[in-house]
PDB file of C-alpha atoms in Angstrom:
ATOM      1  CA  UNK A  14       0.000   0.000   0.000  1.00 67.00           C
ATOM      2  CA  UNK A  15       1.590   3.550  -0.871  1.00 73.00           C
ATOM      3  CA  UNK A  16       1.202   5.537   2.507  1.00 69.00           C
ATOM      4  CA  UNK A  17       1.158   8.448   0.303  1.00 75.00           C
ATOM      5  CA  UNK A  18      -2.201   7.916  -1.241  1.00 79.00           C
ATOM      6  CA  UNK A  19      -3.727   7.022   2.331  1.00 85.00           C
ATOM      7  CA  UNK A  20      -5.128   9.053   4.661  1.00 88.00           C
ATOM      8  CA  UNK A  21      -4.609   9.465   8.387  1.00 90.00           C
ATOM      9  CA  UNK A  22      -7.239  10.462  10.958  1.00 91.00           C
ATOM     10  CA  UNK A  23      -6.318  11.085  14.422  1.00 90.00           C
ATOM     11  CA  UNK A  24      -8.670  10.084  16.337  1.00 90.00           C
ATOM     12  CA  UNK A  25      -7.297  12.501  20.041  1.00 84.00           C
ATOM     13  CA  UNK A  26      -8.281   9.451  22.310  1.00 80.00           C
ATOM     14  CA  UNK A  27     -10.519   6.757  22.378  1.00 80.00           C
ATOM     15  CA  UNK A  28     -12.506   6.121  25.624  1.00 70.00           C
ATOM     16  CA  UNK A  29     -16.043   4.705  26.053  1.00 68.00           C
ATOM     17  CA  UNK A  30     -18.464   7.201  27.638  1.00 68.00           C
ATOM     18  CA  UNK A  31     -20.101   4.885  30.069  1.00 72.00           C
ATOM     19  CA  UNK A  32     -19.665   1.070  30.900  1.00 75.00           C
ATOM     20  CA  UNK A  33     -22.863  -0.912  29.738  1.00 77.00           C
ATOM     21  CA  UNK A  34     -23.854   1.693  27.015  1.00 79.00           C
ATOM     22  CA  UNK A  35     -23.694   1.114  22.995  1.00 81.00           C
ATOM     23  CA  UNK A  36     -20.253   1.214  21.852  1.00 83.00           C
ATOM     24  CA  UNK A  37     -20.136   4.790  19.527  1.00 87.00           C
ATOM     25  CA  UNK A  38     -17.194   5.401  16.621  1.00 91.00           C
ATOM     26  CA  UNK A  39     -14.924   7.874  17.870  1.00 92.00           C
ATOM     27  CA  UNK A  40     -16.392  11.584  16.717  1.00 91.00           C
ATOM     28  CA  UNK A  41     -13.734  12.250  14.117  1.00 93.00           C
ATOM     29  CA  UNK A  42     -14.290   8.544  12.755  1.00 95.00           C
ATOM     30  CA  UNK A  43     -17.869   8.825  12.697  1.00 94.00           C
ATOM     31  CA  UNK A  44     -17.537  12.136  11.097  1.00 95.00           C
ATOM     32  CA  UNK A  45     -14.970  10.711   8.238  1.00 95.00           C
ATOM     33  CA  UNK A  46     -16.761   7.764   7.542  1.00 96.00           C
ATOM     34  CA  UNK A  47     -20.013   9.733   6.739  1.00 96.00           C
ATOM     35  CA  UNK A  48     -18.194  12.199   4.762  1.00 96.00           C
ATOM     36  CA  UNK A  49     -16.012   9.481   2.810  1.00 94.00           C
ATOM     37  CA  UNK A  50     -18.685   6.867   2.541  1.00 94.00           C
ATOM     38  CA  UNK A  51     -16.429   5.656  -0.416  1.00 93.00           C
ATOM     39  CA  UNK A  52     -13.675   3.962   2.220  1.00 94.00           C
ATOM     40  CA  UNK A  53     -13.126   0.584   1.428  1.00 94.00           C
ATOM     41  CA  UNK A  54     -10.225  -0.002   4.392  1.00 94.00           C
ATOM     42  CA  UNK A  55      -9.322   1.309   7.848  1.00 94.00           C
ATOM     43  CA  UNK A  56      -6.203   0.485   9.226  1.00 94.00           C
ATOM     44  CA  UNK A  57      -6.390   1.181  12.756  1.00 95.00           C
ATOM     45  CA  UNK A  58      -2.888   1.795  14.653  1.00 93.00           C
ATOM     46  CA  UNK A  59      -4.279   2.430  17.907  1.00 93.00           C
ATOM     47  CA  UNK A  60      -1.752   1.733  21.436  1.00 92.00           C
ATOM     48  CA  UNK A  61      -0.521  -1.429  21.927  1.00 92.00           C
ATOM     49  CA  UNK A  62      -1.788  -1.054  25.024  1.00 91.00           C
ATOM     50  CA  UNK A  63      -5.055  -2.597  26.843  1.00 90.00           C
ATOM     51  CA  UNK A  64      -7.602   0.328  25.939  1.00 88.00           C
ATOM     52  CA  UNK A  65      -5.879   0.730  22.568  1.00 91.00           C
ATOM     53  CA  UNK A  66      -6.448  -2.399  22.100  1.00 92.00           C
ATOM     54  CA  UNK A  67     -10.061  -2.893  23.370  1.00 91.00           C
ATOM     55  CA  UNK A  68     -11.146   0.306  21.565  1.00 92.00           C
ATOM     56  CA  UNK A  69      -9.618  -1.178  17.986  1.00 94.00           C
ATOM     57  CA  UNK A  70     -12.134  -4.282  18.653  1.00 94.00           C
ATOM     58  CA  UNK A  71     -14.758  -1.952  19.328  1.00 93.00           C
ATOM     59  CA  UNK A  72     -14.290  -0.369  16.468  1.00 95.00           C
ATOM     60  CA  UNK A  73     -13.858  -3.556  14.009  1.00 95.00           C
ATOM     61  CA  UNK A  74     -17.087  -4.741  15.705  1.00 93.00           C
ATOM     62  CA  UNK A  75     -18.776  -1.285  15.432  1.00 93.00           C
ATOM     63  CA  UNK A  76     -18.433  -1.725  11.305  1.00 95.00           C
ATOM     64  CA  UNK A  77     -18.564  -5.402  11.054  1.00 93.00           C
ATOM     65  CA  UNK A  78     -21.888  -5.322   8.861  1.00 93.00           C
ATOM     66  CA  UNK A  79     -20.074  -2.672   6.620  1.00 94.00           C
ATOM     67  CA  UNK A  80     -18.622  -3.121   3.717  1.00 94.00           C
ATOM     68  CA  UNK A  81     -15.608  -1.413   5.529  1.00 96.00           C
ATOM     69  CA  UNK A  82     -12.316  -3.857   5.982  1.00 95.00           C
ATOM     70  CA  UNK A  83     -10.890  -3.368   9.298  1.00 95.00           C
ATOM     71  CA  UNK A  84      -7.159  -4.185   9.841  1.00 95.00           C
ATOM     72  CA  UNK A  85      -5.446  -3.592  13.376  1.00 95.00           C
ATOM     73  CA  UNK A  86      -2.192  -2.870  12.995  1.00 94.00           C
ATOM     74  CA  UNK A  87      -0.433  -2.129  17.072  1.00 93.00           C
ATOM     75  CA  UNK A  88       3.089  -0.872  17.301  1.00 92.00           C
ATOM     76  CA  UNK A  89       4.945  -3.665  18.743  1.00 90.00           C
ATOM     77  CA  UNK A  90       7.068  -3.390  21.540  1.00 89.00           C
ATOM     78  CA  UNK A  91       6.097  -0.257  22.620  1.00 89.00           C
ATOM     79  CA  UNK A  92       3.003   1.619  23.931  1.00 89.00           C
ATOM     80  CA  UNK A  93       2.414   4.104  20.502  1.00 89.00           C
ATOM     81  CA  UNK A  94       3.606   4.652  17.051  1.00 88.00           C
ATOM     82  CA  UNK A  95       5.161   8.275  18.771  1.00 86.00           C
ATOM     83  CA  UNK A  96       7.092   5.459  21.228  1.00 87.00           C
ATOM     84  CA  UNK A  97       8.256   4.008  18.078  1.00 88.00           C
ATOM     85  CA  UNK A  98       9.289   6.932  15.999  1.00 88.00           C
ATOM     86  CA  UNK A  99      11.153   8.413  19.090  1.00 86.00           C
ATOM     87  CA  UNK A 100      12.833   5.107  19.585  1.00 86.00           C
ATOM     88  CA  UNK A 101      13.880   5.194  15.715  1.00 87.00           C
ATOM     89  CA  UNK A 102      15.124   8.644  15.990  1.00 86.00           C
ATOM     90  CA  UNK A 103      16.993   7.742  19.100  1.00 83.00           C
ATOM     91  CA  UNK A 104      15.108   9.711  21.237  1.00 77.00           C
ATOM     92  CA  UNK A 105      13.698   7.100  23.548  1.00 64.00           C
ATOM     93  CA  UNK A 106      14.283   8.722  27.496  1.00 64.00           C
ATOM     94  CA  UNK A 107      14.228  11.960  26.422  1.00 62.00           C
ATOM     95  CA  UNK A 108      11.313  14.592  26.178  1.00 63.00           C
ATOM     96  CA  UNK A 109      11.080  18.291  25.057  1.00 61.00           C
ATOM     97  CA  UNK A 110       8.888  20.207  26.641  1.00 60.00           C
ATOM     98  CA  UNK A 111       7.379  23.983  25.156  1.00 60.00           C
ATOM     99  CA  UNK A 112       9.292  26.619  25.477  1.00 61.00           C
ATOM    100  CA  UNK A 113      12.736  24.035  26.705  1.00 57.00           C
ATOM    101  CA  UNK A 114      15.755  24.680  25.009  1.00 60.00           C
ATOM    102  CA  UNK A 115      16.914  21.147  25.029  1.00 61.00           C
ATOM    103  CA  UNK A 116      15.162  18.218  25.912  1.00 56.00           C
ATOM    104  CA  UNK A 117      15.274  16.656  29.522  1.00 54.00           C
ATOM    105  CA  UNK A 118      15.647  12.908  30.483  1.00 57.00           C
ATOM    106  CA  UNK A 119      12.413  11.203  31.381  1.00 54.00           C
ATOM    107  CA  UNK A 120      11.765  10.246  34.915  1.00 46.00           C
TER     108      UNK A 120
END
């Protein structure tokens, strides 16, 4: 797949609003979907981690009955694709903060 002709949707956080009610897309998936109801595939790189993880089911589940193909796709080894990228970059430990002139270890 050429990452250049995809598209990439943040989606800020993924949280459920309250335990025991209707799973709901994500706003800013709901909103894409509806305005590209021509999407064929989602690849969803969510956080490795247990609510990452539980949200990217939610999702696949949430468009099962679609004729949208779902494909989760974690980081592995680390928490986020950022994890990764710093890690890559050799900036694992380290963390700049606004307005810092350099960046500081991570505690």
């Amino acid at each position: 797949m050429n990452w250049q002709a995809c598209r990439y949707l943040s989606l800020g956080g993924v949280h459920r609003e309250k335990q025991g009610e209707p799973y709901t897309l994500p706003l800013a998936l709901d909103g894409y979907l509806k305005s590209n109801p021509q999407t064929k595939t989602l690849i969803l790189c969510l956080d490795s981690d247990e609510t990452g993880q539980t949200a990217a089911a939610e999702i696949q589940s949430a468009l099962k009955y679609t004729q949208i193909v779902c494909i989760v796709q974690p980081p592995h080894g680390v928490k986020d694709y950022n994890e990764l990228l710093m890690q890559k970059k050799g900036l694992e430990n380290r963390v700049k903060t606004r307005g810092a002139k350099t960046a500081a270890p991570v505690r």
